Structures are given as structure tokens and as C-alpha cells.
Amino acid sequence: MSARVSIFPLSGALLFPNMHLPLHIFEPRYRAMVSDSLARDRRIGMIQPRPAGGEGDRVPLFDIGCVGQIIDVEAQADGRYDIVLQGVTRFRILRELDVTTAFRQVEAELLPAEADATLALAERASLELESRRFADAQGYAVDWDSVARLDDESLVNGIAQIAPFDVAAKQALLEVDRLSDRAELIVQLMQFFGRHGDEDEATLQ
């Protein structure tokens, strides 16, 4: 199944199905995109630009992103927007469309949702243990009681969305199809970035 998707390329910003992403929209072309989306289907495709992929309005993009639906919007007097996106489905770019709009649009294949978004008990325990180690090492304050009440999908995708990994690592998490494989990759990335001390300086090749 394919669809026409208006895209918002933003490095380091991931969105997963059923997760929320708050955004402050201030650039004129993306204000136009939000206005267009609100008038149509309230949907925007979040996708990351490829690192060092070029400059200007047509920087190369990764192949996979996530469609989000605007579930909350606050329009500012100066034309800016504060919005909240809720992830709907991942997508793969088939081709970029030749459009007259200031913002980019693509023809995208909408990827099916995972049938079984659960973890085995051992997988869940391993993820929670490594998350505690990583958070302690980075000095993050976490409400672990609230974390324990999250379902598996919210836990895995929530970590993947907010974890302070580099662009390539975050993209790798988005491209994984199975929740259990994504949880395993998160554990590996936490161990990798943890060993390198400063996750802002470490990069995953």
C-alpha cells in the first residue's frame, strides 16, 4: 500500500507507531506543511536526512521514516506552531515527487505493523537492566516504577525514540522490523555508547 506523504526531514528526531513527538514548527516551509496537513489528513512523515549527504533543500534522506498524525496543535500569533504527532505507521520512500510546494513530498510504501509486539520475560529483564546501568552511568534521573508499568512496545520504542545515540544508530533502530530485535539492538547500543564514555563523541559505523 502506497501513499503521498509530506515529509519533515529532521536529524536525530525519531517517531515510532503509537508514540508521541512534540515539535515546535518555525521555518516558513514547515509552517506551510503543517497548514496543508491540517487542511487535509493531519499527517506528516518524519524522516532523517543522511549525515554529510549534501546541503540545500534536497539533502539525501534515509529510506525509512514514520508517518505521524497531528493530535494536538497550538497556533502562535506569529505563524509558528506547537504540535504533537502520534506515530501511525512506518514508511519506505519509493520516490520523491516533483511538487510546487515549499516542502518535500514523496510516494511512500506504508509498512505493516508488527503482529506480535511483545518481549519474552528474559528480553524484558535484559533491557530494563541495561537501561538502569546506562541511565546511572549518564546521570539520568528515571522513574523506574513508571517504566515497569509500560507495555513492551511502549518501553522499547520509547527508549529508541529518546536515547542519546547518533543519527546512524537511531536510524538502525527505526529500520528493525521486530520488537524483540529492536530491544536487543538497544541493549547493544547502550553497551557500545556506554563503553565509549561520551555518547556525543562516539559514532556507530
PDB file of C-alpha atoms in Angstrom, residues 17-190:
ATOM      1  CA  PRO A  17       3.990   3.941  15.769  1.00  0.00           C
ATOM      2  CA  ASN A  18       1.824   4.755  18.820  1.00  0.00           C
ATOM      3  CA  MET A  19       4.479   7.062  20.290  1.00  0.00           C
ATOM      4  CA  HIS A  20       4.229  10.851  20.676  1.00  0.00           C
ATOM      5  CA  LEU A  21       6.628  13.516  19.392  1.00  0.00           C
ATOM      6  CA  PRO A  22       6.237  17.231  20.322  1.00  0.00           C
ATOM      7  CA  LEU A  23       7.561  19.677  17.723  1.00  0.00           C
ATOM      8  CA  HIS A  24       7.989  23.436  17.511  1.00  0.00           C
ATOM      9  CA  ILE A  25       7.475  24.490  13.887  1.00  0.00           C
ATOM     10  CA  PHE A  26       9.027  27.832  12.956  1.00  0.00           C
ATOM     11  CA  GLU A  27      10.515  27.610   9.445  1.00  0.00           C
ATOM     12  CA  PRO A  28       8.127  29.076   6.818  1.00  0.00           C
ATOM     13  CA  ARG A  29       8.136  25.970   4.604  1.00  0.00           C
ATOM     14  CA  TYR A  30       7.249  23.685   7.506  1.00  0.00           C
ATOM     15  CA  ARG A  31       4.620  26.102   8.779  1.00  0.00           C
ATOM     16  CA  ALA A  32       3.131  25.778   5.284  1.00  0.00           C
ATOM     17  CA  MET A  33       3.387  22.000   5.571  1.00  0.00           C
ATOM     18  CA  VAL A  34       1.518  21.975   8.878  1.00  0.00           C
ATOM     19  CA  SER A  35      -1.193  24.266   7.475  1.00  0.00           C
ATOM     20  CA  ASP A  36      -1.560  21.962   4.466  1.00  0.00           C
ATOM     21  CA  SER A  37      -1.677  18.889   6.682  1.00  0.00           C
ATOM     22  CA  LEU A  38      -4.342  20.382   8.943  1.00  0.00           C
ATOM     23  CA  ALA A  39      -6.484  21.137   5.894  1.00  0.00           C
ATOM     24  CA  ARG A  40      -6.156  17.577   4.572  1.00  0.00           C
ATOM     25  CA  ASP A  41      -5.442  14.470   6.664  1.00  0.00           C
ATOM     26  CA  ARG A  42      -3.395  15.926   9.586  1.00  0.00           C
ATOM     27  CA  ARG A  43      -0.486  13.608   8.695  1.00  0.00           C
ATOM     28  CA  ILE A  44       3.245  14.323   8.326  1.00  0.00           C
ATOM     29  CA  GLY A  45       6.116  11.942   7.610  1.00  0.00           C
ATOM     30  CA  MET A  46       9.099  12.246   9.949  1.00  0.00           C
ATOM     31  CA  ILE A  47      12.385  11.137   8.388  1.00  0.00           C
ATOM     32  CA  GLN A  48      16.091  11.708   8.991  1.00  0.00           C
ATOM     33  CA  PRO A  49      18.494  13.272   6.462  1.00  0.00           C
ATOM     34  CA  ARG A  50      21.592  11.225   5.737  1.00  0.00           C
ATOM     35  CA  PRO A  51      24.671  12.580   7.554  1.00  0.00           C
ATOM     36  CA  ALA A  52      27.027  14.620   5.353  1.00  0.00           C
ATOM     37  CA  GLY A  53      24.697  13.973   2.463  1.00  0.00           C
ATOM     38  CA  GLY A  54      24.757  17.451   0.945  1.00  0.00           C
ATOM     39  CA  GLU A  55      23.328  20.892   1.515  1.00  0.00           C
ATOM     40  CA  GLY A  56      20.278  22.880   0.490  1.00  0.00           C
ATOM     41  CA  ASP A  57      16.647  21.884   0.176  1.00  0.00           C
ATOM     42  CA  ARG A  58      17.238  18.453  -1.383  1.00  0.00           C
ATOM     43  CA  VAL A  59      19.574  16.732   1.055  1.00  0.00           C
ATOM     44  CA  PRO A  60      19.504  12.941   0.655  1.00  0.00           C
ATOM     45  CA  LEU A  61      17.211  11.108   3.040  1.00  0.00           C
ATOM     46  CA  PHE A  62      17.212   7.724   4.680  1.00  0.00           C
ATOM     47  CA  ASP A  63      14.748   5.310   3.103  1.00  0.00           C
ATOM     48  CA  ILE A  64      12.561   4.669   6.149  1.00  0.00           C
ATOM     49  CA  GLY A  65      10.604   7.087   8.323  1.00  0.00           C
ATOM     50  CA  CYS A  66       7.317   7.165  10.235  1.00  0.00           C
ATOM     51  CA  VAL A  67       4.019   8.841   9.427  1.00  0.00           C
ATOM     52  CA  GLY A  68       2.621  10.830  12.335  1.00  0.00           C
ATOM     53  CA  GLN A  69      -0.829  12.291  12.859  1.00  0.00           C
ATOM     54  CA  ILE A  70      -1.242  15.726  14.442  1.00  0.00           C
ATOM     55  CA  ILE A  71      -3.230  15.091  17.607  1.00  0.00           C
ATOM     56  CA  ASP A  72      -2.620  18.454  19.263  1.00  0.00           C
ATOM     57  CA  VAL A  73      -1.840  21.845  17.761  1.00  0.00           C
ATOM     58  CA  GLU A  74      -1.355  25.344  19.112  1.00  0.00           C
ATOM     59  CA  ALA A  75      -1.030  28.128  16.538  1.00  0.00           C
ATOM     60  CA  GLN A  76       1.050  31.114  17.601  1.00  0.00           C
ATOM     61  CA  ALA A  77       0.226  34.708  16.642  1.00  0.00           C
ATOM     62  CA  ASP A  78       3.394  34.968  14.540  1.00  0.00           C
ATOM     63  CA  GLY A  79       2.538  31.898  12.439  1.00  0.00           C
ATOM     64  CA  ARG A  80       4.560  29.317  14.317  1.00  0.00           C
ATOM     65  CA  TYR A  81       3.019  26.060  15.530  1.00  0.00           C
ATOM     66  CA  ASP A  82       3.482  23.814  18.532  1.00  0.00           C
ATOM     67  CA  ILE A  83       2.223  20.365  17.579  1.00  0.00           C
ATOM     68  CA  VAL A  84       2.219  16.825  18.905  1.00  0.00           C
ATOM     69  CA  LEU A  85       2.486  13.933  16.470  1.00  0.00           C
ATOM     70  CA  GLN A  86       1.295  10.428  17.228  1.00  0.00           C
ATOM     71  CA  GLY A  87       3.046   7.729  15.226  1.00  0.00           C
ATOM     72  CA  VAL A  88       0.792   5.871  12.804  1.00  0.00           C
ATOM     73  CA  THR A  89       2.969   3.611  10.657  1.00  0.00           C
ATOM     74  CA  ARG A  90       6.495   3.351   9.342  1.00  0.00           C
ATOM     75  CA  PHE A  91       7.043   4.032   5.670  1.00  0.00           C
ATOM     76  CA  ARG A  92       9.656   3.430   2.966  1.00  0.00           C
ATOM     77  CA  ILE A  93      10.276   6.072   0.322  1.00  0.00           C
ATOM     78  CA  LEU A  94       9.573   4.784  -3.181  1.00  0.00           C
ATOM     79  CA  ARG A  95      10.326   8.046  -4.993  1.00  0.00           C
ATOM     80  CA  GLU A  96      10.374  11.776  -4.368  1.00  0.00           C
ATOM     81  CA  LEU A  97       7.616  13.704  -6.111  1.00  0.00           C
ATOM     82  CA  ASP A  98       8.093  16.772  -8.287  1.00  0.00           C
ATOM     83  CA  VAL A  99       5.944  19.331  -6.476  1.00  0.00           C
ATOM     84  CA  THR A 100       5.487  23.085  -6.405  1.00  0.00           C
ATOM     85  CA  THR A 101       5.098  23.242  -2.626  1.00  0.00           C
ATOM     86  CA  ALA A 102       7.913  24.619  -0.472  1.00  0.00           C
ATOM     87  CA  PHE A 103       8.035  21.350   1.446  1.00  0.00           C
ATOM     88  CA  ARG A 104       9.023  17.961   0.055  1.00  0.00           C
ATOM     89  CA  GLN A 105       6.601  15.156  -0.740  1.00  0.00           C
ATOM     90  CA  VAL A 106       7.201  11.511  -1.538  1.00  0.00           C
ATOM     91  CA  GLU A 107       5.380   8.442  -2.719  1.00  0.00           C
ATOM     92  CA  ALA A 108       5.807   6.034   0.168  1.00  0.00           C
ATOM     93  CA  GLU A 109       5.135   2.391   0.865  1.00  0.00           C
ATOM     94  CA  LEU A 110       3.301   2.098   4.182  1.00  0.00           C
ATOM     95  CA  LEU A 111       4.892  -0.732   6.149  1.00  0.00           C
ATOM     96  CA  PRO A 112       2.696  -3.195   8.056  1.00  0.00           C
ATOM     97  CA  ALA A 113       2.612  -3.159  11.835  1.00  0.00           C
ATOM     98  CA  GLU A 114       4.289  -5.976  13.731  1.00  0.00           C
ATOM     99  CA  ALA A 115       1.805  -8.732  14.559  1.00  0.00           C
ATOM    100  CA  ASP A 116       3.294  -9.597  17.975  1.00  0.00           C
ATOM    101  CA  ALA A 117       4.730  -6.539  19.731  1.00  0.00           C
ATOM    102  CA  THR A 118       5.814  -8.317  22.910  1.00  0.00           C
ATOM    103  CA  LEU A 119       9.044  -9.450  24.524  1.00  0.00           C
ATOM    104  CA  ALA A 120       9.967 -12.661  26.295  1.00  0.00           C
ATOM    105  CA  LEU A 121      10.458 -12.220  30.042  1.00  0.00           C
ATOM    106  CA  ALA A 122      14.232 -12.614  29.683  1.00  0.00           C
ATOM    107  CA  GLU A 123      14.349  -9.999  26.907  1.00  0.00           C
ATOM    108  CA  ARG A 124      12.382  -7.527  29.001  1.00  0.00           C
ATOM    109  CA  ALA A 125      14.596  -8.135  32.047  1.00  0.00           C
ATOM    110  CA  SER A 126      17.774  -7.671  30.000  1.00  0.00           C
ATOM    111  CA  LEU A 127      16.505  -4.403  28.518  1.00  0.00           C
ATOM    112  CA  GLU A 128      15.466  -2.976  31.886  1.00  0.00           C
ATOM    113  CA  LEU A 129      18.783  -3.988  33.500  1.00  0.00           C
ATOM    114  CA  GLU A 130      20.903  -2.420  30.763  1.00  0.00           C
ATOM    115  CA  SER A 131      18.704   0.696  30.778  1.00  0.00           C
ATOM    116  CA  ARG A 132      19.327   1.155  34.509  1.00  0.00           C
ATOM    117  CA  ARG A 133      23.077   0.776  34.009  1.00  0.00           C
ATOM    118  CA  PHE A 134      23.101   3.231  31.123  1.00  0.00           C
ATOM    119  CA  ALA A 135      20.950   5.802  32.931  1.00  0.00           C
ATOM    120  CA  ASP A 136      23.097   5.604  36.053  1.00  0.00           C
ATOM    121  CA  ALA A 137      26.290   5.996  34.017  1.00  0.00           C
ATOM    122  CA  GLN A 138      24.884   9.049  32.214  1.00  0.00           C
ATOM    123  CA  GLY A 139      23.448  10.597  35.377  1.00  0.00           C
ATOM    124  CA  TYR A 140      19.820  10.441  34.210  1.00  0.00           C
ATOM    125  CA  ALA A 141      17.001  10.529  36.760  1.00  0.00           C
ATOM    126  CA  VAL A 142      14.369   7.941  35.806  1.00  0.00           C
ATOM    127  CA  ASP A 143      11.070   6.975  37.429  1.00  0.00           C
ATOM    128  CA  TRP A 144      11.641   3.230  37.265  1.00  0.00           C
ATOM    129  CA  ASP A 145       8.266   2.419  38.820  1.00  0.00           C
ATOM    130  CA  SER A 146       6.573   4.105  35.867  1.00  0.00           C
ATOM    131  CA  VAL A 147       8.917   2.349  33.461  1.00  0.00           C
ATOM    132  CA  ALA A 148       7.975  -1.024  34.927  1.00  0.00           C
ATOM    133  CA  ARG A 149       4.292  -0.340  34.173  1.00  0.00           C
ATOM    134  CA  LEU A 150       4.891   0.292  30.467  1.00  0.00           C
ATOM    135  CA  ASP A 151       3.899  -2.372  27.967  1.00  0.00           C
ATOM    136  CA  ASP A 152       6.725  -3.888  25.933  1.00  0.00           C
ATOM    137  CA  GLU A 153       6.100  -1.832  22.794  1.00  0.00           C
ATOM    138  CA  SER A 154       5.989   1.480  24.672  1.00  0.00           C
ATOM    139  CA  LEU A 155       9.157   0.612  26.593  1.00  0.00           C
ATOM    140  CA  VAL A 156      11.216  -0.426  23.568  1.00  0.00           C
ATOM    141  CA  ASN A 157      10.055   2.289  21.208  1.00  0.00           C
ATOM    142  CA  GLY A 158      10.143   4.946  23.911  1.00  0.00           C
ATOM    143  CA  ILE A 159      13.803   4.187  24.627  1.00  0.00           C
ATOM    144  CA  ALA A 160      14.609   4.044  20.914  1.00  0.00           C
ATOM    145  CA  GLN A 161      12.963   7.407  20.352  1.00  0.00           C
ATOM    146  CA  ILE A 162      14.664   9.371  23.140  1.00  0.00           C
ATOM    147  CA  ALA A 163      18.002   7.595  23.619  1.00  0.00           C
ATOM    148  CA  PRO A 164      21.031   9.878  23.026  1.00  0.00           C
ATOM    149  CA  PHE A 165      22.516   7.809  20.211  1.00  0.00           C
ATOM    150  CA  ASP A 166      23.925   9.152  16.955  1.00  0.00           C
ATOM    151  CA  VAL A 167      21.898   9.517  13.765  1.00  0.00           C
ATOM    152  CA  ALA A 168      23.026   6.204  12.248  1.00  0.00           C
ATOM    153  CA  ALA A 169      22.245   4.267  15.426  1.00  0.00           C
ATOM    154  CA  LYS A 170      18.790   5.813  15.778  1.00  0.00           C
ATOM    155  CA  GLN A 171      18.043   5.060  12.141  1.00  0.00           C
ATOM    156  CA  ALA A 172      19.098   1.455  12.630  1.00  0.00           C
ATOM    157  CA  LEU A 173      16.564   1.161  15.452  1.00  0.00           C
ATOM    158  CA  LEU A 174      13.784   2.538  13.262  1.00  0.00           C
ATOM    159  CA  GLU A 175      14.576   0.132  10.448  1.00  0.00           C
ATOM    160  CA  VAL A 176      14.382  -3.003  12.624  1.00  0.00           C
ATOM    161  CA  ASP A 177      11.105  -4.819  11.924  1.00  0.00           C
ATOM    162  CA  ARG A 178      10.673  -6.986  15.034  1.00  0.00           C
ATOM    163  CA  LEU A 179      10.278  -5.550  18.528  1.00  0.00           C
ATOM    164  CA  SER A 180      12.484  -8.219  20.106  1.00  0.00           C
ATOM    165  CA  ASP A 181      15.279  -7.455  17.610  1.00  0.00           C
ATOM    166  CA  ARG A 182      14.948  -3.728  18.364  1.00  0.00           C
ATOM    167  CA  ALA A 183      15.203  -4.417  22.097  1.00  0.00           C
ATOM    168  CA  GLU A 184      18.364  -6.489  21.521  1.00  0.00           C
ATOM    169  CA  LEU A 185      19.878  -3.698  19.405  1.00  0.00           C
ATOM    170  CA  ILE A 186      19.101  -1.131  22.120  1.00  0.00           C
ATOM    171  CA  VAL A 187      20.996  -3.241  24.648  1.00  0.00           C
ATOM    172  CA  GLN A 188      23.962  -3.485  22.267  1.00  0.00           C
ATOM    173  CA  LEU A 189      23.933   0.269  21.606  1.00  0.00           C
ATOM    174  CA  MET A 190      23.776   1.120  25.300  1.00  0.00           C
TER     175      MET A 190
END
